[in-house]
């Protein structure tokens, strides 16, 4: 795979890594990438709704993870619901007995939402439902995992918020997507201010060849010329391995 595996002897430690939206697209690529960088005894938790895709991913990772003594669990839940968030926290808690030195939470799950003009969003329930997955669940899940693994000096703690250029840039007909990404950016900046022992990174991964990107092309006609998810995943991993970004930073694939 990427250069980082062959040339970088560093690792992410003996960690627990939780990836939301791991069944497809960027999250799935991240699961592959992270699995090569965790030390033996680490735990990888893969979260999304599609149980069959998560099962398939677990199998894909199996031969390598067995050899690396890496435990991989999947959690098939809807993160827009209280049950989904609570179940993810519950499973993470079961792993808290293991000796780990790094908690890495990657808040990646998201949806595009309705691509429509501002004036069409009259349905409060539709808006709330969108924000429930794309804003509230990232807050409630991160808070839950922070409680399961309280900060201590010998524990590295990293939270990644998978962001977008649209956290910074307004795009017509993308009001819910832009709003959610902007809210998440601020949410994780507050976490960085509050918790000096938690390293927080908002990472804008650039246009990638995923279902979400296909939907953007189909619904808007805009071709952002996506590239493979693995390229962006490798860049994010390099940022985490170097670990020299300021906590709370919002970094873009094209600028790092
Ligand atoms: P994607 O292909 O649509 O995948 C989204 C992931 O989120 C899937 O694994 C999906 O799994 C999961 N998910 C969606 N709704 C969920 C729910 N209610 N509960 C639990 N999991 C849910 O998207 P992607 O393109 O990989 O995007 C990943 C991240 O990158 C997102 O945060 C996106 O905003 C960001 N991003 C993407 C691009 C791009 O060009 N693709 C550009 C900039 C930023 P299930 O359907 O199985 O639940």
PDB file of C-alpha atoms and ligand atoms in Angstrom:
ATOM      1  CA  UNK A   1       0.000   0.000   0.000  1.00  0.00           C
ATOM      2  CA  UNK A   2       1.148   3.567   0.675  1.00  0.00           C
ATOM      3  CA  UNK A   3       4.691   4.595   1.487  1.00  0.00           C
ATOM      4  CA  UNK A   4       3.926   5.209   5.122  1.00  0.00           C
ATOM      5  CA  UNK A   5       3.834   1.462   5.753  1.00  0.00           C
ATOM      6  CA  UNK A   6       7.208   0.715   4.262  1.00  0.00           C
ATOM      7  CA  UNK A   7       9.150   3.805   5.258  1.00  0.00           C
ATOM      8  CA  UNK A   8       7.595   4.855   8.532  1.00  0.00           C
ATOM      9  CA  UNK A   9       8.581   2.741  11.515  1.00  0.00           C
ATOM     10  CA  UNK A  10       6.370   4.780  13.831  1.00  0.00           C
ATOM     11  CA  UNK A  11       2.989   3.512  15.016  1.00  0.00           C
ATOM     12  CA  UNK A  12      -0.149   4.860  16.619  1.00  0.00           C
ATOM     13  CA  UNK A  13       0.661   2.800  19.706  1.00  0.00           C
ATOM     14  CA  UNK A  14      -1.331   0.113  21.447  1.00  0.00           C
ATOM     15  CA  UNK A  15      -4.626   1.767  20.983  1.00  0.00           C
ATOM     16  CA  UNK A  16      -8.348   1.587  20.775  1.00  0.00           C
ATOM     17  CA  UNK A  17      -9.454   3.161  17.515  1.00  0.00           C
ATOM     18  CA  UNK A  18     -13.128   3.869  16.862  1.00  0.00           C
ATOM     19  CA  UNK A  19     -14.093   4.749  13.293  1.00  0.00           C
ATOM     20  CA  UNK A  20     -17.636   5.854  12.549  1.00  0.00           C
ATOM     21  CA  UNK A  21     -18.931   5.375   9.028  1.00  0.00           C
ATOM     22  CA  UNK A  22     -16.469   2.519   8.509  1.00  0.00           C
ATOM     23  CA  UNK A  23     -18.649   0.468   6.158  1.00  0.00           C
ATOM     24  CA  UNK A  24     -17.964   2.479   3.001  1.00  0.00           C
ATOM     25  CA  UNK A  25     -15.900   5.196   1.406  1.00  0.00           C
ATOM     26  CA  UNK A  26     -13.348   7.099   3.440  1.00  0.00           C
ATOM     27  CA  UNK A  27     -14.133   5.311   6.716  1.00  0.00           C
ATOM     28  CA  UNK A  28     -13.492   1.927   5.126  1.00  0.00           C
ATOM     29  CA  UNK A  29     -10.164   3.137   3.698  1.00  0.00           C
ATOM     30  CA  UNK A  30      -9.244   4.497   7.118  1.00  0.00           C
ATOM     31  CA  UNK A  31      -9.957   1.115   8.722  1.00  0.00           C
ATOM     32  CA  UNK A  32      -7.436  -0.537   6.381  1.00  0.00           C
ATOM     33  CA  UNK A  33      -4.843   2.177   6.926  1.00  0.00           C
ATOM     34  CA  UNK A  34      -5.173   2.342  10.714  1.00  0.00           C
ATOM     35  CA  UNK A  35      -4.980  -1.446  11.066  1.00  0.00           C
ATOM     36  CA  UNK A  36      -1.404  -1.318   9.726  1.00  0.00           C
ATOM     37  CA  UNK A  37      -0.342   1.299  12.234  1.00  0.00           C
ATOM     38  CA  UNK A  38      -1.635  -0.093  15.531  1.00  0.00           C
ATOM     39  CA  UNK A  39       0.577  -2.179  17.808  1.00  0.00           C
ATOM     40  CA  UNK A  40      -0.340  -5.766  18.787  1.00  0.00           C
ATOM     41  CA  UNK A  41      -3.044  -5.886  21.436  1.00  0.00           C
ATOM     42  CA  UNK A  42      -4.894  -2.932  19.954  1.00  0.00           C
ATOM     43  CA  UNK A  43      -8.642  -2.803  19.335  1.00  0.00           C
ATOM     44  CA  UNK A  44     -10.423  -1.478  16.264  1.00  0.00           C
ATOM     45  CA  UNK A  45     -14.152  -0.660  16.511  1.00  0.00           C
ATOM     46  CA  UNK A  46     -15.946  -0.197  13.202  1.00  0.00           C
ATOM     47  CA  UNK A  47     -19.302   1.592  13.357  1.00  0.00           C
ATOM     48  CA  UNK A  48     -22.013   2.044  10.683  1.00  0.00           C
ATOM     49  CA  UNK A  49     -25.522   0.802   9.882  1.00  0.00           C
ATOM     50  CA  UNK A  50     -24.737  -1.790   7.166  1.00  0.00           C
ATOM     51  CA  UNK A  51     -23.973  -4.977   9.071  1.00  0.00           C
ATOM     52  CA  UNK A  52     -23.107  -7.004   5.948  1.00  0.00           C
ATOM     53  CA  UNK A  53     -20.541  -4.438   4.795  1.00  0.00           C
ATOM     54  CA  UNK A  54     -18.974  -4.242   8.247  1.00  0.00           C
ATOM     55  CA  UNK A  55     -18.797  -8.041   8.427  1.00  0.00           C
ATOM     56  CA  UNK A  56     -17.139  -8.111   5.008  1.00  0.00           C
ATOM     57  CA  UNK A  57     -14.622  -5.466   6.125  1.00  0.00           C
ATOM     58  CA  UNK A  58     -13.839  -7.420   9.279  1.00  0.00           C
ATOM     59  CA  UNK A  59     -13.082 -10.467   7.083  1.00  0.00           C
ATOM     60  CA  UNK A  60     -10.915  -8.381   4.718  1.00  0.00           C
ATOM     61  CA  UNK A  61      -8.858  -7.243   7.676  1.00  0.00           C
ATOM     62  CA  UNK A  62      -8.771 -10.672   9.333  1.00  0.00           C
ATOM     63  CA  UNK A  63      -5.626 -12.319   7.995  1.00  0.00           C
ATOM     64  CA  UNK A  64      -3.548  -9.261   8.749  1.00  0.00           C
ATOM     65  CA  UNK A  65      -5.156  -8.469  12.104  1.00  0.00           C
ATOM     66  CA  UNK A  66      -4.755 -12.047  13.387  1.00  0.00           C
ATOM     67  CA  UNK A  67      -1.080 -11.907  12.617  1.00  0.00           C
ATOM     68  CA  UNK A  68      -0.872  -8.479  14.302  1.00  0.00           C
ATOM     69  CA  UNK A  69      -2.977  -9.607  17.309  1.00  0.00           C
ATOM     70  CA  UNK A  70      -5.433  -6.856  16.591  1.00  0.00           C
ATOM     71  CA  UNK A  71      -9.011  -7.262  17.802  1.00  0.00           C
ATOM     72  CA  UNK A  72     -11.629  -5.996  15.346  1.00  0.00           C
ATOM     73  CA  UNK A  73     -15.262  -5.567  16.372  1.00  0.00           C
ATOM     74  CA  UNK A  74     -18.038  -4.075  14.350  1.00  0.00           C
ATOM     75  CA  UNK A  75     -21.089  -2.295  15.717  1.00  0.00           C
ATOM     76  CA  UNK A  76     -24.047  -2.106  13.336  1.00  0.00           C
ATOM     77  CA  UNK A  77     -26.056   0.862  14.613  1.00  0.00           C
ATOM     78  CA  UNK A  78     -27.766   4.023  13.465  1.00  0.00           C
ATOM     79  CA  UNK A  79     -25.742   6.840  14.991  1.00  0.00           C
ATOM     80  CA  UNK A  80     -28.574   9.329  14.546  1.00  0.00           C
ATOM     81  CA  UNK A  81     -30.317   7.593  17.448  1.00  0.00           C
ATOM     82  CA  UNK A  82     -29.629   7.556  21.183  1.00  0.00           C
ATOM     83  CA  UNK A  83     -29.516   3.737  21.087  1.00  0.00           C
ATOM     84  CA  UNK A  84     -26.833   3.788  18.391  1.00  0.00           C
ATOM     85  CA  UNK A  85     -24.585   6.179  20.284  1.00  0.00           C
ATOM     86  CA  UNK A  86     -25.116   4.377  23.615  1.00  0.00           C
ATOM     87  CA  UNK A  87     -24.399   0.971  22.104  1.00  0.00           C
ATOM     88  CA  UNK A  88     -21.118   2.250  20.627  1.00  0.00           C
ATOM     89  CA  UNK A  89     -20.079   3.659  24.004  1.00  0.00           C
ATOM     90  CA  UNK A  90     -21.100   0.394  25.707  1.00  0.00           C
ATOM     91  CA  UNK A  91     -18.937  -1.726  23.412  1.00  0.00           C
ATOM     92  CA  UNK A  92     -15.992   0.673  23.868  1.00  0.00           C
ATOM     93  CA  UNK A  93     -16.423   0.338  27.632  1.00  0.00           C
ATOM     94  CA  UNK A  94     -16.013  -3.434  27.409  1.00  0.00           C
ATOM     95  CA  UNK A  95     -12.575  -2.837  25.891  1.00  0.00           C
ATOM     96  CA  UNK A  96     -11.550  -0.348  28.588  1.00  0.00           C
ATOM     97  CA  UNK A  97     -10.116  -3.211  30.656  1.00  0.00           C
ATOM     98  CA  UNK A  98      -7.317  -3.677  28.122  1.00  0.00           C
ATOM     99  CA  UNK A  99      -3.975  -1.970  28.600  1.00  0.00           C
ATOM    100  CA  UNK A 100      -3.946   0.730  25.984  1.00  0.00           C
ATOM    101  CA  UNK A 101      -1.872   3.853  25.545  1.00  0.00           C
ATOM    102  CA  UNK A 102      -3.826   5.672  22.823  1.00  0.00           C
ATOM    103  CA  UNK A 103      -7.521   6.411  22.322  1.00  0.00           C
ATOM    104  CA  UNK A 104      -8.201   7.440  18.729  1.00  0.00           C
ATOM    105  CA  UNK A 105     -11.759   8.415  17.853  1.00  0.00           C
ATOM    106  CA  UNK A 106     -12.436   9.230  14.193  1.00  0.00           C
ATOM    107  CA  UNK A 107     -15.797  10.952  13.751  1.00  0.00           C
ATOM    108  CA  UNK A 108     -16.250  10.222  10.051  1.00  0.00           C
ATOM    109  CA  UNK A 109     -19.905   9.160   9.577  1.00  0.00           C
ATOM    110  CA  UNK A 110     -21.980  11.770   7.798  1.00  0.00           C
ATOM    111  CA  UNK A 111     -24.645  12.233   5.192  1.00  0.00           C
ATOM    112  CA  UNK A 112     -25.076  14.749   2.414  1.00  0.00           C
ATOM    113  CA  UNK A 113     -28.663  15.638   3.242  1.00  0.00           C
ATOM    114  CA  UNK A 114     -31.155  17.208   0.950  1.00  0.00           C
ATOM    115  CA  UNK A 115     -29.511  19.297  -1.756  1.00  0.00           C
ATOM    116  CA  UNK A 116     -32.059  22.042  -2.045  1.00  0.00           C
ATOM    117  CA  UNK A 117     -32.532  25.792  -1.852  1.00  0.00           C
ATOM    118  CA  UNK A 118     -32.660  27.389   1.614  1.00  0.00           C
ATOM    119  CA  UNK A 119     -36.378  28.265   1.347  1.00  0.00           C
ATOM    120  CA  UNK A 120     -37.360  24.615   0.912  1.00  0.00           C
ATOM    121  CA  UNK A 121     -36.330  23.609   4.474  1.00  0.00           C
ATOM    122  CA  UNK A 122     -39.658  24.203   6.216  1.00  0.00           C
ATOM    123  CA  UNK A 123     -39.833  20.786   7.889  1.00  0.00           C
ATOM    124  CA  UNK A 124     -38.315  21.048  11.353  1.00  0.00           C
ATOM    125  CA  UNK A 125     -38.211  17.271  11.787  1.00  0.00           C
ATOM    126  CA  UNK A 126     -36.249  16.802   8.575  1.00  0.00           C
ATOM    127  CA  UNK A 127     -33.694  19.393   9.697  1.00  0.00           C
ATOM    128  CA  UNK A 128     -33.456  17.955  13.220  1.00  0.00           C
ATOM    129  CA  UNK A 129     -33.018  14.464  11.875  1.00  0.00           C
ATOM    130  CA  UNK A 130     -30.137  15.627   9.659  1.00  0.00           C
ATOM    131  CA  UNK A 131     -28.460  17.474  12.525  1.00  0.00           C
ATOM    132  CA  UNK A 132     -28.943  14.490  14.819  1.00  0.00           C
ATOM    133  CA  UNK A 133     -26.517  12.366  12.793  1.00  0.00           C
ATOM    134  CA  UNK A 134     -24.238  15.077  11.470  1.00  0.00           C
ATOM    135  CA  UNK A 135     -23.797  17.225  14.575  1.00  0.00           C
ATOM    136  CA  UNK A 136     -25.382  15.809  17.741  1.00  0.00           C
ATOM    137  CA  UNK A 137     -24.126  12.230  17.428  1.00  0.00           C
ATOM    138  CA  UNK A 138     -20.503  13.371  17.041  1.00  0.00           C
ATOM    139  CA  UNK A 139     -20.848  15.407  20.249  1.00  0.00           C
ATOM    140  CA  UNK A 140     -22.647  12.725  22.267  1.00  0.00           C
ATOM    141  CA  UNK A 141     -20.350   9.927  21.076  1.00  0.00           C
ATOM    142  CA  UNK A 142     -17.155  11.890  21.756  1.00  0.00           C
ATOM    143  CA  UNK A 143     -18.469  12.859  25.202  1.00  0.00           C
ATOM    144  CA  UNK A 144     -19.363   9.230  25.971  1.00  0.00           C
ATOM    145  CA  UNK A 145     -15.946   7.930  24.908  1.00  0.00           C
ATOM    146  CA  UNK A 146     -14.211  10.682  26.943  1.00  0.00           C
ATOM    147  CA  UNK A 147     -16.074   9.388  29.997  1.00  0.00           C
ATOM    148  CA  UNK A 148     -15.086   5.784  29.293  1.00  0.00           C
ATOM    149  CA  UNK A 149     -11.403   6.686  28.910  1.00  0.00           C
ATOM    150  CA  UNK A 150     -10.717   9.623  31.243  1.00  0.00           C
ATOM    151  CA  UNK A 151      -7.640  11.674  30.333  1.00  0.00           C
ATOM    152  CA  UNK A 152      -4.476  10.758  32.222  1.00  0.00           C
ATOM    153  CA  UNK A 153      -0.857  11.724  31.620  1.00  0.00           C
ATOM    154  CA  UNK A 154       0.201   8.326  30.243  1.00  0.00           C
ATOM    155  CA  UNK A 155      -2.724   8.073  27.801  1.00  0.00           C
ATOM    156  CA  UNK A 156      -2.554   9.671  24.361  1.00  0.00           C
ATOM    157  CA  UNK A 157      -6.016  10.890  23.343  1.00  0.00           C
ATOM    158  CA  UNK A 158      -6.823  11.970  19.775  1.00  0.00           C
ATOM    159  CA  UNK A 159     -10.132  13.025  18.257  1.00  0.00           C
ATOM    160  CA  UNK A 160     -10.462  13.454  14.503  1.00  0.00           C
ATOM    161  CA  UNK A 161     -13.407  15.328  13.059  1.00  0.00           C
ATOM    162  CA  UNK A 162     -13.738  14.482   9.368  1.00  0.00           C
ATOM    163  CA  UNK A 163     -14.632  17.881   8.016  1.00  0.00           C
ATOM    164  CA  UNK A 164     -14.960  19.508   4.613  1.00  0.00           C
ATOM    165  CA  UNK A 165     -14.052  22.649   2.735  1.00  0.00           C
ATOM    166  CA  UNK A 166     -17.753  23.422   3.217  1.00  0.00           C
ATOM    167  CA  UNK A 167     -17.161  24.004   6.941  1.00  0.00           C
ATOM    168  CA  UNK A 168     -15.507  27.230   5.741  1.00  0.00           C
ATOM    169  CA  UNK A 169     -17.100  27.956   2.388  1.00  0.00           C
ATOM    170  CA  UNK A 170     -20.812  28.530   1.726  1.00  0.00           C
ATOM    171  CA  UNK A 171     -22.250  26.623  -1.222  1.00  0.00           C
ATOM    172  CA  UNK A 172     -25.761  27.301  -2.581  1.00  0.00           C
ATOM    173  CA  UNK A 173     -28.211  24.400  -2.103  1.00  0.00           C
ATOM    174  CA  UNK A 174     -25.963  22.762   0.508  1.00  0.00           C
ATOM    175  CA  UNK A 175     -27.317  24.593   3.559  1.00  0.00           C
ATOM    176  CA  UNK A 176     -27.636  21.566   5.862  1.00  0.00           C
ATOM    177  CA  UNK A 177     -24.272  20.050   4.889  1.00  0.00           C
ATOM    178  CA  UNK A 178     -22.385  23.375   5.229  1.00  0.00           C
ATOM    179  CA  UNK A 179     -24.140  24.165   8.520  1.00  0.00           C
ATOM    180  CA  UNK A 180     -23.326  20.785  10.058  1.00  0.00           C
ATOM    181  CA  UNK A 181     -19.672  20.891   9.028  1.00  0.00           C
ATOM    182  CA  UNK A 182     -19.285  24.458  10.344  1.00  0.00           C
ATOM    183  CA  UNK A 183     -20.946  23.505  13.649  1.00  0.00           C
ATOM    184  CA  UNK A 184     -18.685  20.467  14.050  1.00  0.00           C
ATOM    185  CA  UNK A 185     -15.602  22.557  13.420  1.00  0.00           C
ATOM    186  CA  UNK A 186     -16.539  24.884  16.284  1.00  0.00           C
ATOM    187  CA  UNK A 187     -17.650  21.983  18.492  1.00  0.00           C
ATOM    188  CA  UNK A 188     -14.229  20.361  18.261  1.00  0.00           C
ATOM    189  CA  UNK A 189     -12.431  23.700  18.717  1.00  0.00           C
ATOM    190  CA  UNK A 190     -14.243  24.022  22.048  1.00  0.00           C
ATOM    191  CA  UNK A 191     -13.098  20.520  23.013  1.00  0.00           C
ATOM    192  CA  UNK A 192      -9.508  21.501  22.177  1.00  0.00           C
ATOM    193  CA  UNK A 193      -9.798  24.583  24.408  1.00  0.00           C
ATOM    194  CA  UNK A 194     -11.324  22.597  27.275  1.00  0.00           C
ATOM    195  CA  UNK A 195      -9.090  19.552  27.256  1.00  0.00           C
ATOM    196  CA  UNK A 196      -5.381  20.256  26.842  1.00  0.00           C
ATOM    197  CA  UNK A 197      -4.685  16.512  27.106  1.00  0.00           C
ATOM    198  CA  UNK A 198      -6.851  15.709  24.095  1.00  0.00           C
ATOM    199  CA  UNK A 199      -5.380  16.357  20.669  1.00  0.00           C
ATOM    200  CA  UNK A 200      -8.157  17.459  18.319  1.00  0.00           C
ATOM    201  CA  UNK A 201      -7.935  17.619  14.536  1.00  0.00           C
ATOM    202  CA  UNK A 202     -10.550  18.681  12.015  1.00  0.00           C
ATOM    203  CA  UNK A 203      -9.417  17.206   8.710  1.00  0.00           C
ATOM    204  CA  UNK A 204     -10.902  18.159   5.361  1.00  0.00           C
ATOM    205  CA  UNK A 205     -10.154  15.108   3.196  1.00  0.00           C
ATOM    206  CA  UNK A 206     -10.654  16.641  -0.264  1.00  0.00           C
ATOM    207  CA  UNK A 207     -12.890  15.182  -2.999  1.00  0.00           C
ATOM    208  CA  UNK A 208     -12.828  11.365  -2.858  1.00  0.00           C
ATOM    209  CA  UNK A 209     -14.341   8.618  -5.002  1.00  0.00           C
ATOM    210  CA  UNK A 210     -17.183   7.595  -2.687  1.00  0.00           C
ATOM    211  CA  UNK A 211     -20.951   7.219  -2.825  1.00  0.00           C
ATOM    212  CA  UNK A 212     -21.283  10.700  -1.355  1.00  0.00           C
ATOM    213  CA  UNK A 213     -19.200  12.180  -4.160  1.00  0.00           C
ATOM    214  CA  UNK A 214     -21.250  10.263  -6.773  1.00  0.00           C
ATOM    215  CA  UNK A 215     -24.410  11.746  -5.245  1.00  0.00           C
ATOM    216  CA  UNK A 216     -22.937  15.253  -5.464  1.00  0.00           C
ATOM    217  CA  UNK A 217     -22.192  14.762  -9.163  1.00  0.00           C
ATOM    218  CA  UNK A 218     -25.630  13.274  -9.826  1.00  0.00           C
ATOM    219  CA  UNK A 219     -27.549  15.932  -7.894  1.00  0.00           C
ATOM    220  CA  UNK A 220     -25.553  19.073  -8.690  1.00  0.00           C
ATOM    221  CA  UNK A 221     -23.787  18.202 -11.916  1.00  0.00           C
ATOM    222  CA  UNK A 222     -20.530  19.457 -10.358  1.00  0.00           C
ATOM    223  CA  UNK A 223     -17.521  17.225 -10.935  1.00  0.00           C
ATOM    224  CA  UNK A 224     -14.912  17.795  -8.230  1.00  0.00           C
ATOM    225  CA  UNK A 225     -12.582  15.234  -9.883  1.00  0.00           C
ATOM    226  CA  UNK A 226     -12.323  12.904  -6.920  1.00  0.00           C
ATOM    227  CA  UNK A 227      -9.276  10.786  -6.155  1.00  0.00           C
ATOM    228  CA  UNK A 228      -8.923   7.499  -4.266  1.00  0.00           C
ATOM    229  CA  UNK A 229      -9.813   7.549  -0.556  1.00  0.00           C
ATOM    230  CA  UNK A 230      -6.518   5.791   0.255  1.00  0.00           C
ATOM    231  CA  UNK A 231      -4.542   8.897  -0.710  1.00  0.00           C
ATOM    232  CA  UNK A 232      -6.397  11.072   1.755  1.00  0.00           C
ATOM    233  CA  UNK A 233      -6.338   8.349   4.420  1.00  0.00           C
ATOM    234  CA  UNK A 234      -2.544   8.124   4.113  1.00  0.00           C
ATOM    235  CA  UNK A 235      -2.226  11.889   4.503  1.00  0.00           C
ATOM    236  CA  UNK A 236      -4.385  11.876   7.629  1.00  0.00           C
ATOM    237  CA  UNK A 237      -2.295   9.048   9.097  1.00  0.00           C
ATOM    238  CA  UNK A 238       0.900  10.996   8.433  1.00  0.00           C
ATOM    239  CA  UNK A 239      -0.579  13.966  10.319  1.00  0.00           C
ATOM    240  CA  UNK A 240      -1.413  11.688  13.257  1.00  0.00           C
ATOM    241  CA  UNK A 241       2.004  10.021  13.236  1.00  0.00           C
ATOM    242  CA  UNK A 242       3.858  13.359  13.065  1.00  0.00           C
ATOM    243  CA  UNK A 243       1.452  14.719  15.703  1.00  0.00           C
ATOM    244  CA  UNK A 244       2.757  18.263  15.400  1.00  0.00           C
ATOM    245  CA  UNK A 245      -0.455  20.091  14.481  1.00  0.00           C
ATOM    246  CA  UNK A 246      -1.935  22.489  17.049  1.00  0.00           C
ATOM    247  CA  UNK A 247      -4.951  20.990  18.816  1.00  0.00           C
ATOM    248  CA  UNK A 248      -8.200  22.289  17.324  1.00  0.00           C
ATOM    249  CA  UNK A 249      -6.636  22.925  13.908  1.00  0.00           C
ATOM    250  CA  UNK A 250      -8.693  22.609  10.723  1.00  0.00           C
ATOM    251  CA  UNK A 251      -6.347  21.145   8.079  1.00  0.00           C
ATOM    252  CA  UNK A 252      -7.057  20.545   4.429  1.00  0.00           C
ATOM    253  CA  UNK A 253      -5.808  17.659   2.267  1.00  0.00           C
ATOM    254  CA  UNK A 254      -4.554  20.130  -0.369  1.00  0.00           C
ATOM    255  CA  UNK A 255      -2.583  22.219   2.123  1.00  0.00           C
ATOM    256  CA  UNK A 256      -0.761  19.609   4.219  1.00  0.00           C
TER     257      UNK A 256
HETATM  258  P1  LIG B   1     -20.103   7.776   2.229  1.00  0.00           P
HETATM  259  O1  LIG B   1     -19.420   6.994   1.191  1.00  0.00           O
HETATM  260  O2  LIG B   1     -21.499   8.237   2.011  1.00  0.00           O
HETATM  261  O3  LIG B   1     -20.023   6.958   3.600  1.00  0.00           O
HETATM  262  C1  LIG B   1     -20.649   7.466   4.759  1.00  0.00           C
HETATM  263  C2  LIG B   1     -20.446   6.503   5.914  1.00  0.00           C
HETATM  264  O4  LIG B   1     -21.243   6.958   7.011  1.00  0.00           O
HETATM  265  C3  LIG B   1     -20.903   5.098   5.552  1.00  0.00           C
HETATM  266  O5  LIG B   1     -20.044   4.152   6.155  1.00  0.00           O
HETATM  267  C4  LIG B   1     -22.285   5.047   6.183  1.00  0.00           C
HETATM  268  O6  LIG B   1     -22.551   3.696   6.499  1.00  0.00           O
HETATM  269  C5  LIG B   1     -22.103   5.901   7.434  1.00  0.00           C
HETATM  270  N1  LIG B   1     -23.363   6.421   7.930  1.00  0.00           N
HETATM  271  C6  LIG B   1     -24.241   7.191   7.241  1.00  0.00           C
HETATM  272  N2  LIG B   1     -25.338   7.405   7.991  1.00  0.00           N
HETATM  273  C7  LIG B   1     -25.131   6.753   9.170  1.00  0.00           C
HETATM  274  C8  LIG B   1     -25.914   6.578  10.347  1.00  0.00           C
HETATM  275  N3  LIG B   1     -27.144   7.128  10.464  1.00  0.00           N
HETATM  276  N4  LIG B   1     -25.394   5.846  11.364  1.00  0.00           N
HETATM  277  C9  LIG B   1     -24.181   5.278  11.248  1.00  0.00           C
HETATM  278  N5  LIG B   1     -23.399   5.406  10.159  1.00  0.00           N
HETATM  279  C10 LIG B   1     -23.879   6.134   9.127  1.00  0.00           C
HETATM  280  O7  LIG B   1     -19.291   9.106   2.595  1.00  0.00           O
HETATM  281  P2  LIG B   1     -17.752   9.469   2.393  1.00  0.00           P
HETATM  282  O8  LIG B   1     -17.640  10.199   1.127  1.00  0.00           O
HETATM  283  O9  LIG B   1     -16.900   8.288   2.686  1.00  0.00           O
HETATM  284  O10 LIG B   1     -17.587  10.555   3.535  1.00  0.00           O
HETATM  285  C11 LIG B   1     -16.885  10.307   4.751  1.00  0.00           C
HETATM  286  C12 LIG B   1     -16.654  11.633   5.435  1.00  0.00           C
HETATM  287  O11 LIG B   1     -15.844  12.483   4.597  1.00  0.00           O
HETATM  288  C13 LIG B   1     -17.933  12.424   5.705  1.00  0.00           C
HETATM  289  O12 LIG B   1     -17.812  13.075   6.944  1.00  0.00           O
HETATM  290  C14 LIG B   1     -17.972  13.435   4.576  1.00  0.00           C
HETATM  291  O13 LIG B   1     -18.715  14.586   4.910  1.00  0.00           O
HETATM  292  C15 LIG B   1     -16.494  13.741   4.435  1.00  0.00           C
HETATM  293  N6  LIG B   1     -16.111  14.278   3.125  1.00  0.00           N
HETATM  294  C16 LIG B   1     -16.264  13.529   2.000  1.00  0.00           C
HETATM  295  C17 LIG B   1     -15.844  14.035   0.784  1.00  0.00           C
HETATM  296  C18 LIG B   1     -15.946  13.245  -0.478  1.00  0.00           C
HETATM  297  O14 LIG B   1     -15.567  13.751  -1.534  1.00  0.00           O
HETATM  298  N7  LIG B   1     -16.425  12.016  -0.457  1.00  0.00           N
HETATM  299  C19 LIG B   1     -15.298  15.326   0.715  1.00  0.00           C
HETATM  300  C20 LIG B   1     -15.157  16.074   1.884  1.00  0.00           C
HETATM  301  C21 LIG B   1     -15.571  15.522   3.100  1.00  0.00           C
HETATM  302  P3  LIG B   1     -23.979   3.003   6.506  1.00  0.00           P
HETATM  303  O15 LIG B   1     -24.725   3.489   5.289  1.00  0.00           O
HETATM  304  O16 LIG B   1     -23.628   1.558   6.485  1.00  0.00           O
HETATM  305  O17 LIG B   1     -24.598   3.429   7.791  1.00  0.00           O
END
